[in-house]
């Protein structure tokens, strides 16, 4: 199902009305039907938004594993985005509790339960010769533009963590994806950084199975089939790319759209197969273009598909500047920017 434009979403957010129904690809649809790979049940679901799907996943994780804990800033009363609502009341404040306003202290406290992110968690399994692991350490964090976050609370720092061997980095695009990927992350023996798009917490709405299910990590999903160009994205940017694909189709351009879902370790095979077919690639993300993860995708696919590429790999990303509050429209990789890049690449 096609998503509303980012501009419409923001207008709805500013007005305090509306909600966005998410488009879902084959794997997500199969999850709802109870036939996707992994642990997916066949029970009925109901329409919920993204923060509710996250909340369901956390309830299931705490209920199914007595060794699991949730702690961080404000999580005891539900958190700023309400993702942890009801957890402390149900599971007790020994397992769900607030911490001081100190990110380094939160991660450091996890030593024994898990470990600090870069210097400890990412290397724990390696330095023990695979004898130990972090036992399901998943660090949840909001990311990305929200319309009023400015230079601190609108950043997309995923590329920083993609540079750390030993970590996994996951970014969902919708409520159904968020619940299944979060449960898979929590149960993975490797430390996972799980970024949640702030724009979608309340505005993204779709049917989500109420039972326990997981979606596979490190497996990209082809959301839209096409033959002229491959588009790659993740998180909230998928809605922008989908809209650009629809407009490109009006001009006779067939776009194949892929949700990477897991950035590290990423599904090179799915992307390579698509680019081998289309001969062209465009990568888009909100983070600044220099050093963004799109550069890694471009380099890897150029190595793998050099003789089959018919045009340079295009990148439509954020600007190399702190995130500007009043100039957010100019900073963002909008639909029109993507559409222009699609046409330029196809006509190269």
CSV table of C-alpha atoms in Angstrom, one decimal:
chain,number,residue,atom,x,y,z
A,1,UNK,CA,0.0,0.0,0.0
A,2,UNK,CA,1.5,3.3,-1.0
A,3,UNK,CA,2.6,5.7,1.8
A,4,UNK,CA,1.5,9.3,2.0
A,5,UNK,CA,4.1,11.9,1.1
A,6,UNK,CA,6.5,13.2,3.7
A,7,UNK,CA,5.0,16.6,3.3
A,8,UNK,CA,1.5,15.3,4.1
A,9,UNK,CA,2.8,13.4,7.1
A,10,UNK,CA,4.4,16.6,8.4
A,11,UNK,CA,1.3,18.6,7.9
A,12,UNK,CA,-0.7,16.0,9.7
A,13,UNK,CA,1.8,16.0,12.6
A,14,UNK,CA,1.7,19.8,12.8
A,15,UNK,CA,-2.1,19.7,12.9
A,16,UNK,CA,-2.2,16.8,15.4
A,17,UNK,CA,-4.3,14.8,13.0
A,18,UNK,CA,-4.1,11.9,10.6
A,19,UNK,CA,-2.0,8.8,10.5
A,20,UNK,CA,0.0,7.0,7.9
A,21,UNK,CA,-0.8,3.5,6.6
A,22,UNK,CA,2.5,1.8,5.8
A,23,UNK,CA,3.2,0.0,2.6
A,24,UNK,CA,4.5,-3.5,3.2
A,25,UNK,CA,6.5,-5.9,1.1
A,26,UNK,CA,6.2,-9.7,0.7
A,27,UNK,CA,8.0,-10.7,3.9
A,28,UNK,CA,6.0,-8.3,6.1
A,29,UNK,CA,2.7,-9.4,4.5
A,30,UNK,CA,3.7,-13.0,5.1
A,31,UNK,CA,4.4,-12.3,8.7
A,32,UNK,CA,0.8,-11.1,9.1
A,33,UNK,CA,-0.4,-14.3,7.5
A,34,UNK,CA,1.7,-16.4,9.7
A,35,UNK,CA,3.8,-17.9,6.9
A,36,UNK,CA,7.0,-15.9,7.0
A,37,UNK,CA,10.4,-17.4,7.9
A,38,UNK,CA,11.3,-17.3,11.6
A,39,UNK,CA,9.0,-17.5,14.5
A,40,UNK,CA,5.7,-16.1,13.1
A,41,UNK,CA,2.3,-17.1,14.4
A,42,UNK,CA,-0.9,-17.0,12.5
A,43,UNK,CA,-3.1,-15.2,14.9
A,44,UNK,CA,-5.2,-12.1,14.1
A,45,UNK,CA,-3.6,-8.7,14.4
A,46,UNK,CA,-4.9,-5.2,14.7
A,47,UNK,CA,-3.9,-1.8,13.4
A,48,UNK,CA,-1.3,-0.1,15.6
A,49,UNK,CA,1.3,2.6,15.2
A,50,UNK,CA,5.0,2.2,15.5
A,51,UNK,CA,5.5,3.0,19.1
A,52,UNK,CA,2.8,0.6,20.1
A,53,UNK,CA,4.4,-2.2,18.0
A,54,UNK,CA,7.7,-1.4,19.8
A,55,UNK,CA,5.8,-1.6,23.2
A,56,UNK,CA,4.3,-5.0,22.2
A,57,UNK,CA,7.8,-6.4,21.4
A,58,UNK,CA,9.2,-5.2,24.7
A,59,UNK,CA,6.3,-6.8,26.6
A,60,UNK,CA,6.9,-10.1,24.8
A,61,UNK,CA,10.7,-9.9,25.4
A,62,UNK,CA,10.3,-9.3,29.1
A,63,UNK,CA,7.6,-11.9,29.4
A,64,UNK,CA,9.4,-14.7,27.6
A,65,UNK,CA,12.9,-14.2,29.1
A,66,UNK,CA,13.3,-13.5,32.8
A,67,UNK,CA,16.9,-12.4,32.2
A,68,UNK,CA,15.8,-9.4,30.2
A,69,UNK,CA,15.8,-5.9,31.5
A,70,UNK,CA,14.8,-2.4,30.2
A,71,UNK,CA,16.6,0.6,31.6
A,72,UNK,CA,17.4,4.1,30.4
A,73,UNK,CA,16.2,7.7,30.5
A,74,UNK,CA,12.6,8.0,31.5
A,75,UNK,CA,11.7,4.4,30.6
A,76,UNK,CA,10.1,3.8,34.0
A,77,UNK,CA,7.1,6.0,33.3
A,78,UNK,CA,6.8,5.2,29.6
A,79,UNK,CA,9.5,7.3,27.9
A,80,UNK,CA,9.2,10.5,25.9
A,81,UNK,CA,7.8,8.5,23.0
A,82,UNK,CA,5.7,6.2,25.2
A,83,UNK,CA,7.4,3.0,23.9
A,84,UNK,CA,7.9,1.6,27.4
A,85,UNK,CA,4.4,2.4,28.8
A,86,UNK,CA,3.1,-0.2,31.2
A,87,UNK,CA,6.3,-2.2,31.5
A,88,UNK,CA,7.3,-1.2,35.0
A,89,UNK,CA,3.8,-1.8,36.3
A,90,UNK,CA,3.7,-5.3,34.8
A,91,UNK,CA,7.2,-6.5,35.3
A,92,UNK,CA,8.3,-4.4,38.3
A,93,UNK,CA,10.9,-1.7,38.8
A,94,UNK,CA,13.7,-4.2,39.4
A,95,UNK,CA,13.5,-5.0,35.7
A,96,UNK,CA,12.3,-1.7,34.2
A,97,UNK,CA,13.9,1.3,35.7
A,98,UNK,CA,15.1,4.9,35.0
A,99,UNK,CA,18.8,5.8,34.9
A,100,UNK,CA,20.6,9.1,35.3
A,101,UNK,CA,20.8,11.5,32.4
A,102,UNK,CA,24.1,10.0,31.2
A,103,UNK,CA,24.3,7.9,28.0
A,104,UNK,CA,27.8,6.7,28.8
A,105,UNK,CA,26.7,5.7,32.3
A,106,UNK,CA,23.7,3.8,30.9
A,107,UNK,CA,25.9,1.7,28.6
A,108,UNK,CA,28.6,1.3,31.2
A,109,UNK,CA,26.1,0.1,33.7
A,110,UNK,CA,25.3,-2.7,31.3
A,111,UNK,CA,28.7,-4.4,32.0
A,112,UNK,CA,27.8,-7.7,33.6
A,113,UNK,CA,24.4,-7.6,31.9
A,114,UNK,CA,26.1,-6.8,28.6
A,115,UNK,CA,28.8,-4.2,28.0
A,116,UNK,CA,29.7,-0.7,26.7
A,117,UNK,CA,28.9,-0.3,23.0
A,118,UNK,CA,32.1,0.3,21.0
A,119,UNK,CA,35.0,-0.7,23.3
A,120,UNK,CA,33.4,-3.6,25.1
A,121,UNK,CA,30.1,-4.9,23.6
A,122,UNK,CA,31.3,-5.0,20.0
A,123,UNK,CA,34.5,-6.8,20.9
A,124,UNK,CA,33.3,-9.1,23.8
A,125,UNK,CA,32.5,-12.1,21.6
A,126,UNK,CA,35.7,-11.7,19.6
A,127,UNK,CA,38.2,-11.3,22.5
A,128,UNK,CA,36.6,-14.3,24.3
A,129,UNK,CA,37.2,-16.5,21.3
A,130,UNK,CA,33.5,-16.9,20.9
A,131,UNK,CA,33.2,-18.4,24.4
A,132,UNK,CA,31.0,-15.5,25.6
A,133,UNK,CA,28.6,-13.0,24.1
A,134,UNK,CA,26.6,-10.0,25.3
A,135,UNK,CA,23.5,-12.1,25.9
A,136,UNK,CA,21.0,-10.1,23.9
A,137,UNK,CA,22.1,-6.5,24.4
A,138,UNK,CA,19.9,-4.3,22.2
A,139,UNK,CA,20.3,-0.5,22.4
A,140,UNK,CA,17.2,1.3,21.2
A,141,UNK,CA,17.4,4.8,19.9
A,142,UNK,CA,15.2,7.3,18.0
A,143,UNK,CA,16.8,8.9,15.0
A,144,UNK,CA,16.0,11.2,12.1
A,145,UNK,CA,14.0,14.3,11.2
A,146,UNK,CA,10.9,15.1,13.2
A,147,UNK,CA,10.0,18.5,11.9
A,148,UNK,CA,11.2,20.5,15.0
A,149,UNK,CA,14.2,18.6,16.4
A,150,UNK,CA,16.9,20.9,15.2
A,151,UNK,CA,20.6,20.1,15.1
A,152,UNK,CA,20.6,17.8,18.2
A,153,UNK,CA,17.4,15.7,17.9
A,154,UNK,CA,17.1,15.2,14.2
A,155,UNK,CA,20.5,13.5,13.5
A,156,UNK,CA,21.0,10.1,11.8
A,157,UNK,CA,24.1,8.6,13.3
A,158,UNK,CA,23.8,5.1,11.9
A,159,UNK,CA,27.1,5.3,9.9
A,160,UNK,CA,29.1,5.8,13.1
A,161,UNK,CA,28.0,2.4,14.4
A,162,UNK,CA,28.3,0.6,11.1
A,163,UNK,CA,32.0,1.3,11.3
A,164,UNK,CA,32.4,-0.9,14.5
A,165,UNK,CA,33.0,-4.6,13.8
A,166,UNK,CA,30.9,-6.8,16.1
A,167,UNK,CA,27.8,-4.6,16.1
A,168,UNK,CA,24.6,-5.1,14.2
A,169,UNK,CA,22.6,-2.0,13.1
A,170,UNK,CA,18.9,-2.3,12.4
A,171,UNK,CA,16.4,0.3,11.1
A,172,UNK,CA,12.7,-0.6,10.6
A,173,UNK,CA,10.3,1.2,8.2
A,174,UNK,CA,6.9,0.4,9.7
A,175,UNK,CA,5.2,-1.0,12.9
A,176,UNK,CA,5.0,-4.6,11.7
A,177,UNK,CA,8.7,-4.5,10.7
A,178,UNK,CA,9.7,-2.8,14.0
A,179,UNK,CA,8.1,-5.5,16.2
A,180,UNK,CA,9.5,-8.5,14.3
A,181,UNK,CA,12.9,-7.0,13.9
A,182,UNK,CA,13.1,-5.8,17.5
A,183,UNK,CA,12.3,-9.2,18.9
A,184,UNK,CA,14.9,-10.8,16.5
A,185,UNK,CA,17.4,-8.2,17.7
A,186,UNK,CA,16.8,-8.9,21.4
A,187,UNK,CA,17.2,-12.6,20.8
A,188,UNK,CA,20.4,-12.3,18.7
A,189,UNK,CA,23.6,-13.2,20.6
A,190,UNK,CA,25.4,-10.1,19.1
A,191,UNK,CA,24.9,-6.5,20.4
A,192,UNK,CA,22.4,-4.6,18.3
A,193,UNK,CA,21.9,-0.9,17.8
A,194,UNK,CA,18.2,-0.5,16.9
A,195,UNK,CA,17.3,2.9,15.4
A,196,UNK,CA,13.6,3.9,15.4
A,197,UNK,CA,12.4,6.7,13.0
A,198,UNK,CA,10.8,9.4,15.2
A,199,UNK,CA,8.6,10.6,12.3
A,200,UNK,CA,6.8,7.2,12.4
A,201,UNK,CA,6.2,6.7,16.1
A,202,UNK,CA,2.6,7.8,15.9
A,203,UNK,CA,1.9,8.5,12.2
A,204,UNK,CA,2.8,5.1,10.8
A,205,UNK,CA,-0.2,2.7,11.2
A,206,UNK,CA,-0.7,-0.8,9.9
A,207,UNK,CA,-2.0,-4.2,11.0
A,208,UNK,CA,0.5,-5.9,13.4
A,209,UNK,CA,0.1,-9.5,14.7
A,210,UNK,CA,-0.4,-9.4,18.4
A,211,UNK,CA,1.5,-12.6,19.1
A,212,UNK,CA,5.3,-13.3,19.3
A,213,UNK,CA,7.1,-13.3,15.9
A,214,UNK,CA,10.5,-12.5,14.4
A,215,UNK,CA,11.7,-11.2,11.1
A,216,UNK,CA,15.1,-12.2,9.8
A,217,UNK,CA,18.1,-9.9,10.3
A,218,UNK,CA,20.6,-9.2,7.5
A,219,UNK,CA,18.0,-9.9,4.9
A,220,UNK,CA,16.9,-7.0,2.7
A,221,UNK,CA,13.4,-6.9,1.2
A,222,UNK,CA,12.4,-6.1,-2.3
A,223,UNK,CA,9.3,-3.9,-1.8
A,224,UNK,CA,8.7,-3.0,-5.4
A,225,UNK,CA,9.8,-4.8,-8.5
A,226,UNK,CA,11.3,-2.9,-11.4
A,227,UNK,CA,13.6,-3.1,-14.4
A,228,UNK,CA,15.2,0.4,-15.1
A,229,UNK,CA,16.9,1.4,-11.8
A,230,UNK,CA,17.4,0.1,-8.2
A,231,UNK,CA,16.6,2.3,-5.2
A,232,UNK,CA,18.0,1.5,-1.8
A,233,UNK,CA,16.9,3.0,1.5
A,234,UNK,CA,15.9,2.3,5.1
A,235,UNK,CA,13.6,3.6,7.9
A,236,UNK,CA,11.5,6.6,7.2
A,237,UNK,CA,13.2,7.3,3.9
A,238,UNK,CA,11.4,4.4,2.3
A,239,UNK,CA,8.1,6.4,2.2
A,240,UNK,CA,9.9,9.2,0.2
A,241,UNK,CA,11.5,6.6,-2.2
A,242,UNK,CA,8.1,4.9,-2.7
A,243,UNK,CA,6.5,8.2,-3.7
A,244,UNK,CA,9.4,8.9,-6.1
A,245,UNK,CA,8.9,5.5,-7.6
A,246,UNK,CA,5.3,6.2,-8.3
A,247,UNK,CA,6.0,9.6,-9.9
A,248,UNK,CA,8.8,8.0,-12.0
A,249,UNK,CA,6.4,5.4,-13.2
A,250,UNK,CA,4.2,8.1,-14.7
A,251,UNK,CA,7.2,9.0,-16.9
A,252,UNK,CA,7.7,5.3,-17.9
A,253,UNK,CA,10.5,4.6,-15.6
A,254,UNK,CA,10.3,1.2,-13.7
A,255,UNK,CA,12.0,1.4,-10.3
A,256,UNK,CA,12.9,-1.5,-8.1
A,257,UNK,CA,12.8,-0.5,-4.4
A,258,UNK,CA,14.7,-2.3,-1.7
A,259,UNK,CA,14.5,-1.8,2.1
A,260,UNK,CA,17.9,-2.7,3.5
A,261,UNK,CA,16.5,-3.2,7.0
A,262,UNK,CA,19.8,-4.4,8.4
A,263,UNK,CA,22.7,-2.1,7.7
A,264,UNK,CA,25.4,-4.2,9.3
A,265,UNK,CA,25.9,-6.9,8.2
A,266,UNK,CA,23.9,-5.9,5.1
A,267,UNK,CA,22.4,-8.1,2.4
A,268,UNK,CA,24.8,-7.5,-0.5
A,269,UNK,CA,23.5,-10.5,-2.5
A,270,UNK,CA,19.9,-9.1,-2.8
A,271,UNK,CA,21.2,-5.7,-3.9
A,272,UNK,CA,23.7,-7.1,-6.3
A,273,UNK,CA,21.1,-9.3,-7.9
A,274,UNK,CA,18.8,-6.2,-8.4
A,275,UNK,CA,21.6,-4.0,-9.8
A,276,UNK,CA,22.7,-6.8,-12.1
A,277,UNK,CA,19.2,-6.7,-13.6
A,278,UNK,CA,18.6,-2.9,-13.7
A,279,UNK,CA,22.2,-1.7,-14.4
A,280,UNK,CA,21.6,1.4,-12.2
A,281,UNK,CA,21.6,2.2,-8.5
A,282,UNK,CA,20.4,5.1,-6.3
A,283,UNK,CA,20.9,5.1,-2.6
A,284,UNK,CA,19.1,7.6,-0.3
A,285,UNK,CA,19.3,8.4,3.4
A,286,UNK,CA,18.8,11.4,5.8
A,287,UNK,CA,22.4,11.3,7.2
A,288,UNK,CA,25.0,13.6,5.6
A,289,UNK,CA,26.3,12.4,2.3
A,290,UNK,CA,30.0,12.4,3.2
A,291,UNK,CA,30.9,9.2,5.0
A,292,UNK,CA,27.2,8.1,5.0
A,293,UNK,CA,26.4,4.4,4.7
A,294,UNK,CA,25.3,5.0,1.2
A,295,UNK,CA,29.0,5.5,0.3
A,296,UNK,CA,29.7,1.9,1.5
A,297,UNK,CA,26.9,0.5,-0.6
A,298,UNK,CA,28.0,2.5,-3.6
A,299,UNK,CA,31.6,1.2,-3.3
A,300,UNK,CA,30.7,-2.4,-2.7
A,301,UNK,CA,28.2,-2.6,-5.6
A,302,UNK,CA,30.7,-0.9,-7.9
A,303,UNK,CA,33.2,-3.6,-7.1
A,304,UNK,CA,30.6,-6.4,-7.5
A,305,UNK,CA,28.7,-5.0,-10.5
A,306,UNK,CA,31.3,-2.8,-12.3
A,307,UNK,CA,30.8,-4.4,-15.7
A,308,UNK,CA,27.0,-4.4,-15.5
A,309,UNK,CA,26.6,-0.8,-14.3
A,310,UNK,CA,25.3,1.6,-17.0
A,311,UNK,CA,25.7,4.8,-14.9
A,312,UNK,CA,27.5,6.1,-11.8
A,313,UNK,CA,25.8,5.2,-8.5
A,314,UNK,CA,23.7,8.1,-7.4
A,315,UNK,CA,23.3,9.2,-3.8
A,316,UNK,CA,20.5,11.5,-2.6
A,317,UNK,CA,21.3,12.3,1.1
A,318,UNK,CA,21.4,14.9,3.7
A,319,UNK,CA,23.8,17.8,3.4
A,320,UNK,CA,27.2,18.1,5.0
A,321,UNK,CA,26.1,20.5,7.7
A,322,UNK,CA,24.6,20.3,11.2
A,323,UNK,CA,20.9,19.6,10.9
A,324,UNK,CA,19.2,23.0,10.3
A,325,UNK,CA,16.0,23.7,12.1
A,326,UNK,CA,14.5,26.5,9.9
A,327,UNK,CA,16.2,25.1,6.7
A,328,UNK,CA,15.1,21.5,7.2
A,329,UNK,CA,13.3,21.5,3.8
A,330,UNK,CA,16.5,22.3,2.0
A,331,UNK,CA,18.5,19.7,4.0
A,332,UNK,CA,16.2,16.7,3.5
A,333,UNK,CA,16.5,14.2,0.6
A,334,UNK,CA,13.0,14.9,-0.6
A,335,UNK,CA,10.9,13.2,-3.2
A,336,UNK,CA,11.7,15.8,-5.9
A,337,UNK,CA,15.5,15.4,-5.3
A,338,UNK,CA,15.1,11.6,-5.6
A,339,UNK,CA,13.0,11.9,-8.7
A,340,UNK,CA,15.5,14.2,-10.4
A,341,UNK,CA,18.3,11.8,-9.6
A,342,UNK,CA,16.3,8.9,-11.0
A,343,UNK,CA,15.8,10.7,-14.3
A,344,UNK,CA,19.4,11.8,-14.5
A,345,UNK,CA,20.7,8.2,-13.8
A,346,UNK,CA,18.3,6.5,-16.2
A,347,UNK,CA,19.1,9.0,-19.0
A,348,UNK,CA,22.9,8.9,-18.3
